[in-house]
Coordinates of C-alpha atoms and ligand atoms in Angstrom, one line a residue:
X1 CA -18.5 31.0 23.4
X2 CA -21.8 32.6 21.9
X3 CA -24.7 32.9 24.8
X4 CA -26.3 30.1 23.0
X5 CA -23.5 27.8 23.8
X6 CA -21.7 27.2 20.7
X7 CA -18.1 28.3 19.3
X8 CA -18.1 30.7 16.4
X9 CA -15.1 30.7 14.2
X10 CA -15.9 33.3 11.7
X11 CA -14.6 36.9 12.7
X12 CA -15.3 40.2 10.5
X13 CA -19.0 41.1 9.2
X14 CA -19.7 38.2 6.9
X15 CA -20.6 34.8 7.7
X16 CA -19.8 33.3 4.7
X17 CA -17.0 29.9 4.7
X18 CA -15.2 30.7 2.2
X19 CA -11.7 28.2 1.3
X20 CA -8.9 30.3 1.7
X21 CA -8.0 28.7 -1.8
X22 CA -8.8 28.3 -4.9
X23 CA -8.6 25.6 -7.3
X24 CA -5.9 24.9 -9.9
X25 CA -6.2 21.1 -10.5
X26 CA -9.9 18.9 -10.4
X27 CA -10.5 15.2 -10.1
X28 CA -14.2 14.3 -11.4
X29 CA -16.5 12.5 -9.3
X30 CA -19.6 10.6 -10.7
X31 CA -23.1 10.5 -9.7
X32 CA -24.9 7.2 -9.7
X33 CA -28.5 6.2 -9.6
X34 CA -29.9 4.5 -6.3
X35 CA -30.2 1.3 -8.6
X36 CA -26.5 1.0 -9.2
X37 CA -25.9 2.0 -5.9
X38 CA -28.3 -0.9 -4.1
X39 CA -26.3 -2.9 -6.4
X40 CA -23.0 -1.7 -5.0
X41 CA -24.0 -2.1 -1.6
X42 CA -25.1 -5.9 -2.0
X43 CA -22.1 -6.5 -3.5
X44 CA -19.5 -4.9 -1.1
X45 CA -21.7 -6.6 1.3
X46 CA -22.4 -3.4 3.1
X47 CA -19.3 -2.6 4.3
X48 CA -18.2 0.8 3.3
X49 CA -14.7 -0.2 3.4
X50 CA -15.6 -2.4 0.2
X51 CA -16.8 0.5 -1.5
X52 CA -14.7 1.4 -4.7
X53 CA -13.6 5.2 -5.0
X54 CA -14.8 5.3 -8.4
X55 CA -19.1 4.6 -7.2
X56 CA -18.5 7.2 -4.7
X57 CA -19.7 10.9 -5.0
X58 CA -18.5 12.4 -1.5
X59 CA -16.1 10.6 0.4
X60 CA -16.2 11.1 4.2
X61 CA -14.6 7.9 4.9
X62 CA -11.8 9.7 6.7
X63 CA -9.4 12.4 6.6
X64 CA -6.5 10.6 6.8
X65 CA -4.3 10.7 3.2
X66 CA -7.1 12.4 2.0
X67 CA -5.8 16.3 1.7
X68 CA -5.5 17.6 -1.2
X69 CA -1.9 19.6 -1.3
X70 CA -0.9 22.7 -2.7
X71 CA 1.3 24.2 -5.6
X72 CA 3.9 24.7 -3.2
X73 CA 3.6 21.3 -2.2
X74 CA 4.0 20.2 -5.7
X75 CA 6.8 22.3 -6.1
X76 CA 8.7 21.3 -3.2
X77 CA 8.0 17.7 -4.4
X78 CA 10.2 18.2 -7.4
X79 CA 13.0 19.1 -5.4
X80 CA 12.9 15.5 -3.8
X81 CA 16.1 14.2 -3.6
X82 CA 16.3 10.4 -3.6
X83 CA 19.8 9.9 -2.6
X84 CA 19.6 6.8 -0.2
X85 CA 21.5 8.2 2.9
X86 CA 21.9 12.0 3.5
X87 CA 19.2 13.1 0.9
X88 CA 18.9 16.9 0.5
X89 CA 15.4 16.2 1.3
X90 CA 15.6 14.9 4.5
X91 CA 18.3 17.7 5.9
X92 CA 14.9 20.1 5.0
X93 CA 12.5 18.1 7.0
X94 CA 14.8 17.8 9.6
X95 CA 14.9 21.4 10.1
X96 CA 11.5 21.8 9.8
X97 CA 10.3 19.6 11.7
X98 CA 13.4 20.4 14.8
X99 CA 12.1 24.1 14.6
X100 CA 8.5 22.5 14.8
X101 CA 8.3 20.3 17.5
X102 CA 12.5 21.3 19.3
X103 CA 12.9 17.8 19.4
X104 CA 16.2 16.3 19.6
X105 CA 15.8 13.1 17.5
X106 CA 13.7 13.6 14.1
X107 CA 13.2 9.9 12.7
X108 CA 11.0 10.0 9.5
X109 CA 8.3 6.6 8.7
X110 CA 6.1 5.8 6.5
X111 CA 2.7 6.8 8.5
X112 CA 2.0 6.8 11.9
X113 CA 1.5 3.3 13.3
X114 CA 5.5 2.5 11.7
X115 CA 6.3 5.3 14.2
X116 CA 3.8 3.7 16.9
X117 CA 5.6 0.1 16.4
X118 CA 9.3 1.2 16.5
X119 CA 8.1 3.3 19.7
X120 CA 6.8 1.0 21.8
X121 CA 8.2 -2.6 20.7
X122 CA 11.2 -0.5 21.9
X123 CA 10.4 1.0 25.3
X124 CA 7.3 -1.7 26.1
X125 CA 7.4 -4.9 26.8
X126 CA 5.0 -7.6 29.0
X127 CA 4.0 -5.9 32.4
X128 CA 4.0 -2.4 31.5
X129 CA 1.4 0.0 30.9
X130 CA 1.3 3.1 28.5
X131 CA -1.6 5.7 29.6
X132 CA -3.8 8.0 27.0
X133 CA -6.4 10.4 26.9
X134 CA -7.7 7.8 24.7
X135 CA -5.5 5.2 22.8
X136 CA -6.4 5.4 18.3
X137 CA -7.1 1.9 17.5
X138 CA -3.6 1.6 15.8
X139 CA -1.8 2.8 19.3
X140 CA -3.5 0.2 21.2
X141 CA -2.8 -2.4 19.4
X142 CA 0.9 -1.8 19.1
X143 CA 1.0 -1.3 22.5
X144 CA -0.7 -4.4 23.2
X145 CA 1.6 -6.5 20.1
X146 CA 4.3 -5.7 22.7
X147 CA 2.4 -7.4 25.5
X148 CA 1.8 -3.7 27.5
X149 CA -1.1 -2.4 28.6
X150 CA -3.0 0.5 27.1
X151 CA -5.0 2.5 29.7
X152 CA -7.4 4.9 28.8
X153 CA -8.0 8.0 31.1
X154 CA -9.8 10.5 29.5
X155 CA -12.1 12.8 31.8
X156 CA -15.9 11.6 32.5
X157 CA -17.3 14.3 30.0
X158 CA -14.8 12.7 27.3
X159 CA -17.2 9.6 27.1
X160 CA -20.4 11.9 27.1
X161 CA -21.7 12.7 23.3
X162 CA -23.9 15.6 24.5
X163 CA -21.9 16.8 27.2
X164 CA -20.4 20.6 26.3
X165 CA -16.6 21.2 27.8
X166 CA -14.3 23.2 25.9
X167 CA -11.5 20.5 26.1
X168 CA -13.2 16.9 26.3
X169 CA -9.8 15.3 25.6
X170 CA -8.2 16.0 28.8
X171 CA -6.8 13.3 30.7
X172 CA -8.3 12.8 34.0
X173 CA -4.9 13.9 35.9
X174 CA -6.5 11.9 39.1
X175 CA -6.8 8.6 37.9
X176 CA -3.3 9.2 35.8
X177 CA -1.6 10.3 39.2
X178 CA -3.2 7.5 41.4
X179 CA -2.3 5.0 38.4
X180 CA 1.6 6.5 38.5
X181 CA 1.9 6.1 42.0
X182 CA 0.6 2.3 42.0
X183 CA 3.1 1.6 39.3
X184 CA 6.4 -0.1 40.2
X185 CA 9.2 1.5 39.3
X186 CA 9.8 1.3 35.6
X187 CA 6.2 -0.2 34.8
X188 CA 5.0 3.1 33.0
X189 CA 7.9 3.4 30.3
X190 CA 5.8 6.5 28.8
X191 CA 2.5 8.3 29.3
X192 CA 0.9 10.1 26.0
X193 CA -1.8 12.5 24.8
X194 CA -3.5 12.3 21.3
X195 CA -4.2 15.8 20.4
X196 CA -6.6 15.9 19.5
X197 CA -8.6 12.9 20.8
X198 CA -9.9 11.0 17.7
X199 CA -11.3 8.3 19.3
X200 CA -13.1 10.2 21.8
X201 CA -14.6 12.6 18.8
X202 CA -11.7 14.8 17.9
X203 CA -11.7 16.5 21.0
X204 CA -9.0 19.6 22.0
X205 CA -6.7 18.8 25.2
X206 CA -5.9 21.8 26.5
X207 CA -2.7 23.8 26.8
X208 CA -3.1 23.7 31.2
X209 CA -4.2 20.0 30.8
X210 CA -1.0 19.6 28.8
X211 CA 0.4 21.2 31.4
X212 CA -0.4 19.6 34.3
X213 CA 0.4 16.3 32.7
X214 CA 3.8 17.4 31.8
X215 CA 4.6 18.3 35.5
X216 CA 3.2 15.2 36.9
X217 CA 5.0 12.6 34.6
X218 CA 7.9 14.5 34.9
X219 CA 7.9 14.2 39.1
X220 CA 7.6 10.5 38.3
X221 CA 10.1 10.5 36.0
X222 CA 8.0 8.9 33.1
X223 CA 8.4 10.7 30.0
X224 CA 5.4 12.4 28.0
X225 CA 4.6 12.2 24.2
X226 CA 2.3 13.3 22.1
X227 CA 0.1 11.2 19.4
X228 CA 0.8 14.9 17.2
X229 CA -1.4 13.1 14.1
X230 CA -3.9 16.4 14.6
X231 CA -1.5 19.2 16.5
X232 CA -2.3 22.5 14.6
X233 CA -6.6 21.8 15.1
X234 CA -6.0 21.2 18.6
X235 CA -3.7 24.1 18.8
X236 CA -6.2 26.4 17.2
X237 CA -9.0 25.3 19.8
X238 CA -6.9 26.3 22.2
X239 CA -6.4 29.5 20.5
X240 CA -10.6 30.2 20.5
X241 CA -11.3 28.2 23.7
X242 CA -8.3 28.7 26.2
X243 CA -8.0 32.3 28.2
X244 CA -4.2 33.7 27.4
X245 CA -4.0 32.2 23.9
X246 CA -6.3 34.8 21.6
X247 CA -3.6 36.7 20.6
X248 CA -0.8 33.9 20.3
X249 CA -0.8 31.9 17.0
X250 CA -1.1 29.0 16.2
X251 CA 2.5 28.5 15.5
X252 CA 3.2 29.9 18.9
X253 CA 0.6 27.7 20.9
X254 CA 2.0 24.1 18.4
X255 CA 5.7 25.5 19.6
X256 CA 4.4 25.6 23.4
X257 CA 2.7 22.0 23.3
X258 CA 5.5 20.2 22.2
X259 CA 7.8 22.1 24.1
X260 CA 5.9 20.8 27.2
X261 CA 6.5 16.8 25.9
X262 CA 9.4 14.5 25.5
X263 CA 8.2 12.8 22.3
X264 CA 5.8 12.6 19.6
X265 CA 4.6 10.0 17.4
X266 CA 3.0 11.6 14.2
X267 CA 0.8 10.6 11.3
X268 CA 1.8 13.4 8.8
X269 CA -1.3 12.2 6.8
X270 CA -3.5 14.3 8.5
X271 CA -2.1 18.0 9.8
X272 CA 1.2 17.3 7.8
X273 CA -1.4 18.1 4.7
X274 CA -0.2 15.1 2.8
X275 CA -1.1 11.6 1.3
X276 CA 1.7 9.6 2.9
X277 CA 4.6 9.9 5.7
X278 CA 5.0 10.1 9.1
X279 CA 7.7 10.3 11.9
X280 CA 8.6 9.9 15.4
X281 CA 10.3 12.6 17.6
X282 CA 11.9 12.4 21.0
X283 CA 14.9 14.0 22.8
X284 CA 16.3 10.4 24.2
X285 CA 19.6 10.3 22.3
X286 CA 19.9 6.3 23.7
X287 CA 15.6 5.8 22.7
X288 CA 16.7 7.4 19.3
X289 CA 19.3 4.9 18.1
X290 CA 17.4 1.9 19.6
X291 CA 14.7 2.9 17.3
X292 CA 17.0 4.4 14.7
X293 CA 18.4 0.7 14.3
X294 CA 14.9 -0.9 14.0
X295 CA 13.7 1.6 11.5
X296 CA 16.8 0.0 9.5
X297 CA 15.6 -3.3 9.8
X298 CA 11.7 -2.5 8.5
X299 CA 11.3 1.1 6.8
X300 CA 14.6 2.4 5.5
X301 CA 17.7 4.2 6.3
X302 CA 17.4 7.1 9.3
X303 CA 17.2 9.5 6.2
X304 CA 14.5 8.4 4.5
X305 CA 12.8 6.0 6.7
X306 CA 10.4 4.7 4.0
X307 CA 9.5 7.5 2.3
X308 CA 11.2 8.9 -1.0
X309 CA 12.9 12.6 -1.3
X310 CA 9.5 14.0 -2.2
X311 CA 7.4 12.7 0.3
X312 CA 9.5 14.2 2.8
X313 CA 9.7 17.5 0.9
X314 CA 5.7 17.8 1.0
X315 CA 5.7 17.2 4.7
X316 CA 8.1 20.0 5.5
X317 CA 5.9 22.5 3.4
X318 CA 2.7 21.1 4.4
X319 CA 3.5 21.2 8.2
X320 CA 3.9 25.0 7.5
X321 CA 0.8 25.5 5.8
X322 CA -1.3 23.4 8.1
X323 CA -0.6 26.3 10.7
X324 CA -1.8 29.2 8.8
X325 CA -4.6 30.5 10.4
X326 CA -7.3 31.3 7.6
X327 CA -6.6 28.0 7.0
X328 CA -7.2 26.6 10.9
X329 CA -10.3 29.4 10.9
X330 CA -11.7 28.0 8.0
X331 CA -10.9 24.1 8.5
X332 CA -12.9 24.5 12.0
X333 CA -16.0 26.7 11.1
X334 CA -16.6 24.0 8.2
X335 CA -16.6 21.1 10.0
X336 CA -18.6 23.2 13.2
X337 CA -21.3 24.1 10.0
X338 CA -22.1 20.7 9.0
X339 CA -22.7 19.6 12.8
X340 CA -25.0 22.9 13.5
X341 CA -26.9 21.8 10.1
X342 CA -26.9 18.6 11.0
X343 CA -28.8 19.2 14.8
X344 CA -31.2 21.4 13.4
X345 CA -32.6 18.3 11.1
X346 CA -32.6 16.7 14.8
X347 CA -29.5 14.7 14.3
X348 CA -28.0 13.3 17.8
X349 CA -24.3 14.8 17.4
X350 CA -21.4 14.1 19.5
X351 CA -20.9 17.9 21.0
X352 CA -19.1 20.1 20.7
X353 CA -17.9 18.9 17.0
X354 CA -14.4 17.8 16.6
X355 CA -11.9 19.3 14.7
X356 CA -11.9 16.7 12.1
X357 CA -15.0 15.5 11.8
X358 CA -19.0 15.4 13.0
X359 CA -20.4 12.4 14.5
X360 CA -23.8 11.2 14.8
X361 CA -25.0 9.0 17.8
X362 CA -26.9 6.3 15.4
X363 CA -28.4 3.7 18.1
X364 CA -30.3 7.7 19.6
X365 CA -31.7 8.3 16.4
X366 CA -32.5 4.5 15.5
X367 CA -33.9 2.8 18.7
X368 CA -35.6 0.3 17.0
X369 CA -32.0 -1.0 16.4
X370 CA -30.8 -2.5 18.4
X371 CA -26.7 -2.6 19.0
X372 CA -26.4 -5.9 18.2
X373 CA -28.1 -5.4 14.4
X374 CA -25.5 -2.6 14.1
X375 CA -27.4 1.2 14.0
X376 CA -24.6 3.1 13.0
X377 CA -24.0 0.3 9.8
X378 CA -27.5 0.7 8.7
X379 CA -27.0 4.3 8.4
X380 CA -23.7 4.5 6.5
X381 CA -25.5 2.3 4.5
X382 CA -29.1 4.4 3.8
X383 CA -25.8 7.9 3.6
X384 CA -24.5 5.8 0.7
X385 CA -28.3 4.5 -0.9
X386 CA -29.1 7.8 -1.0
X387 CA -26.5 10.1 -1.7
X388 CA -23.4 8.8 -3.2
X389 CA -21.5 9.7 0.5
X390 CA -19.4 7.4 2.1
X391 CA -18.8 8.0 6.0
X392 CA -17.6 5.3 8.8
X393 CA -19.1 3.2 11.3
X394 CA -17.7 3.7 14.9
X395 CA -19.3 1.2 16.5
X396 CA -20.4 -2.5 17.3
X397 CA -18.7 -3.6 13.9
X398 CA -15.6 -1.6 15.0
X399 CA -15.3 -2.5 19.4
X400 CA -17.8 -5.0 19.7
X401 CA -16.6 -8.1 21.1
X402 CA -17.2 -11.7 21.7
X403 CA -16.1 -12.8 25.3
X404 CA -16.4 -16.8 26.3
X405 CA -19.3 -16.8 23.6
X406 CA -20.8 -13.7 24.7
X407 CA -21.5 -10.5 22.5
X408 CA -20.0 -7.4 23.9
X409 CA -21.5 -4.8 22.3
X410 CA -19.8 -1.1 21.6
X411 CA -20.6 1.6 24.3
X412 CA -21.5 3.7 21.6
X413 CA -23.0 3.8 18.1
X414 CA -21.5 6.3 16.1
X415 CA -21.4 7.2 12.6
X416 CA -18.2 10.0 11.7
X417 CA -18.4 11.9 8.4
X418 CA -14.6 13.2 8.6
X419 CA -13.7 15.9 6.3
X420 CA -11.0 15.7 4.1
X421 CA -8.8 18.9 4.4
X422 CA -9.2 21.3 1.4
X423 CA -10.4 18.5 -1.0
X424 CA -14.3 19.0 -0.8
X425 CA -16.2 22.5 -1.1
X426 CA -18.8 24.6 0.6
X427 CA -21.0 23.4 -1.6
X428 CA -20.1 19.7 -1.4
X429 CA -21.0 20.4 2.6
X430 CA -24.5 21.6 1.5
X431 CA -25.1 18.7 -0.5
X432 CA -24.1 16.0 2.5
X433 CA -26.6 18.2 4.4
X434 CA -29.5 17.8 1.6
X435 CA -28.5 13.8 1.6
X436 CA -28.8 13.8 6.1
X437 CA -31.9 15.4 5.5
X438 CA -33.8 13.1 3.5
X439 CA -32.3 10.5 5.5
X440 CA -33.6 11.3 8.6
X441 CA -36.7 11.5 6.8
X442 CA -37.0 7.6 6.6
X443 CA -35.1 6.8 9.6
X444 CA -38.3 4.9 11.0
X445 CA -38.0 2.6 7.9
X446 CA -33.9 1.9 8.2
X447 CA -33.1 -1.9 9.2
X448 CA -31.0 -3.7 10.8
X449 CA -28.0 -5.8 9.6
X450 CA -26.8 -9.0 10.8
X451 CA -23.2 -10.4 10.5
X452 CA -22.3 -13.5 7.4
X453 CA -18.7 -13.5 7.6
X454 CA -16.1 -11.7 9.8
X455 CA -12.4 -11.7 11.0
X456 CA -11.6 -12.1 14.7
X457 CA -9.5 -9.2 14.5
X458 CA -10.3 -5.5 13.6
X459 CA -13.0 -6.9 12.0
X460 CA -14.7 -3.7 10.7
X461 CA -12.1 -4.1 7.8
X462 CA -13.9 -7.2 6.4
X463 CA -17.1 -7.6 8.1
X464 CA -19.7 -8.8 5.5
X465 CA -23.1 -8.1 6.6
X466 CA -27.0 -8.7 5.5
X467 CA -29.8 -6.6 6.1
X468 CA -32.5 -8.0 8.5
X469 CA -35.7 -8.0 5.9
Ligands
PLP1 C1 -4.9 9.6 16.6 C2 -4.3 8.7 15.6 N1 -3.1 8.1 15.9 C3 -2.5 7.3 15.0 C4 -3.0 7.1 13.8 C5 -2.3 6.1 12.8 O1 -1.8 6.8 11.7 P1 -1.6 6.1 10.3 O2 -2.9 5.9 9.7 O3 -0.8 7.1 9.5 O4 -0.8 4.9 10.5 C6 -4.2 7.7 13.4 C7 -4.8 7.5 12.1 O5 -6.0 7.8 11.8 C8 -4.9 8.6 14.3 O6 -6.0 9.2 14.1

């Protein structure tokens, strides 16, 4: 850490980001005029998720299936074997993933909440009670489809935007200890970490709060898995954060976390560097063919598991190049650069940045919004009137809450710009930049929105909004 507080990324003389790429194959985007894109607006209704790719010039949206993957990825892809049980394919990502992660049981899925619901509709059930750091949205609600309970237990500084720790995803091992020791026997089937903690701003756990966890689930006999989605990020802040690591890599520190777990459940969408797939590890041989035989009934046979030969084939190769450290160096630094520009305009940022993304803390920077005429929507809204950029509102549209007729509103109003791995430039970073700093410009004269139209679940998905005049 620099005296000033903040983690530098870059190492040598120069300061410059540069990719540790170059590019072979382009996809145009268009630039719009702020007419057409008032026009867009009112007719998605303002909900970003409405949005078609094709009116948007930066998409920030999120980083999930949104990497762009490499020649060797394309290469590997050819070699995708298709054979419906014992593909080529999946013998390859077997290995890769075994030498990975040292897990026992390697069962591929489609993405990340198929791994989620074969997981827990086969280890929870009514009664029990999965703890997290802090459950993704998808986690929860699988938990919860199975009539468990999902308990978050991340530590105080976790739910703090401004606060500065090294490792805000840790899990608060006090509150998980006194919740394992008021647990009847049985009653927590598994405890997990998300590494790192999206929900809670992309935060690092680190390696001794891994650790600790391990030892303490393991004296009560509950097993520990990881939500891996964002494993090699996290491992590399532990690498430039934790003492003991600088000179380990990241493969090294990635072999050492899951080493210290039981299980994982994994989006390969975001560090497996690839547009689709997923899978769910664990060294329970009798867990294994429980979910082995549901994976049959809903994604595919244990060798494919929803996926074709070349989905599986980009995984293995993009779960090795996700662990490269130029890579790691320069995926961090990025995403660190647009938060540091971003506070010096006077943005209120979630801090330290994430690994994935930079959020802003909306209903700061617009109090005369107030939660319930939704901050954080009225400025993904003024990001896309402006600019072109699309980014996501974390907050009342996404957790608020109506209880007996009652509005609940979101503790927080955030608005994440998550950063696609290797699909945007420098330069596209300095443009987001130019766009949040006319912005803030007229943030006095942003409004409000109010709801016309919404789902009782998730309702972010379809909200439809209007702006307050
Ligand atoms: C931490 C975390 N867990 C689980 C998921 C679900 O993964 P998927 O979108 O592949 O279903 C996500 C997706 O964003 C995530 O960030």
């Amino acid at each position: 850490m620099t005296p000033t507080g903040v983690w530098r990324y870059t190492s040598g003389m120069f300061q410059t980001i540069i990719e540790p790429f170059k590019i072979k194959v382009v996809e145009p985007i268009r630039m719009t005029t702020q007419e057409e894109r008032q026009a867009v607006l009112r007719q998605a209704r303002y909900n970003m998720f409405a949005i078609r790719a094709k009116d948007i010039l930066i998409d920030l949206l999120t980083d999930s299936g949104t990497a762009a993957m490499s020649s060797e990825q394309w290469a590997a892809m050819m070699r995708g074997d298709n054979a419906y049980a014992g593909s080529n394919s999946f013998y390859r990502f077997e290995a890769e993933v075994t030498g990975l992660t040292g897990y026992a049981h390697i069962i591929p899925t489609h993405q990340g909440r198929a791994a989620e619901r074969i997981l827990f509709s086969t280890v929870c059930g009514k009664g029990q009670i999965v703890p997290n750091n802090t459950h993704f949205d998808t986690t929860r609600a699988n938990i919860e489809h199975t009539g468990a309970e999902a308990v978050d237990l991340v530590i105080p500084e976790g739910k703090q935007p401004q606060a500065r720790h090294p490792f805000k995803g840790n899990i608060d091992l006090m509150k998980l200890e006194a919740l394992l020791k008021e647990a009847k026997p049985g009653q927590v089937p598994l405890c997990m970490l998300t590494v790192t903690n999206n929900s809670g701003g992309g935060q690092p756990v680190s390696m001794q709060n891994l650790r600790e966890t391990s030892a303490l689930c393991h004296r009560h006999g509950v097993p520990l898995f990881l939500d891996a989605c964002r494993f090699a990020e996290n491992a590399y802040f532990i690498k430039l954060r934790e003492p003991g690591y600088r000179d380990k890599t990241p493969a090294d520190i990635a072999h050492e976390m899951f080493r210290l777990t039981d299980g994982c459940t994994m989006s390969a969408k975001k560090d497996g560097l690839v547009n689709i797939g997923g899978f769910l590890g664990m060294n329970d041989a009798v867990w294994a063919q429980q979910c082995r035989n549901l994976l049959i009934l809903t994604e595919g046979f244990p060798t494919y598991g929803g996926l074709a030969g070349r989905d599986l084939e980009a995984i293995a190769q993009g779960l090795r190049e996700v662990l490269d450290e130029d890579y790691l160096r320069y995926r961090l630094r990025s995403v660190e650069y647009l938060a540091e520009r971003m506070t010096a305009i006077g943005y209120p940022m979630v801090q330290p940045p994430g690994g994935h993304a930079v959020y802003v803390d909306a209903r700061a920077l617009l109090p005369h919004i107030p939660p319930n005429q939704f901050p954080a929507q009225s400025l993904c809204s003024a990001f896309y009137e402006h600019g072109g950029v699309r980014t996501g509102e974390i907050g009342n549209a996404m957790f608020g809450r109506t209880e007996n007729g009652e509005e609940i509103p979101a503790d927080m109003d955030l608005v994440r710009l998550a950063i696609p791995r290797r699909a945007y430039t420098q330069s596209h970073i300095d443009y987001v930049i130019e766009v949040a700093e006319h912005v803030f410009k007229l943030r006095e004269s942003l409004r409000g929105f109010h709801v016309i139209e919404q789902a009782p679940v998730l309702r972010h998905f379809t909200i439809e909004f209007e702006p307050i005049p």
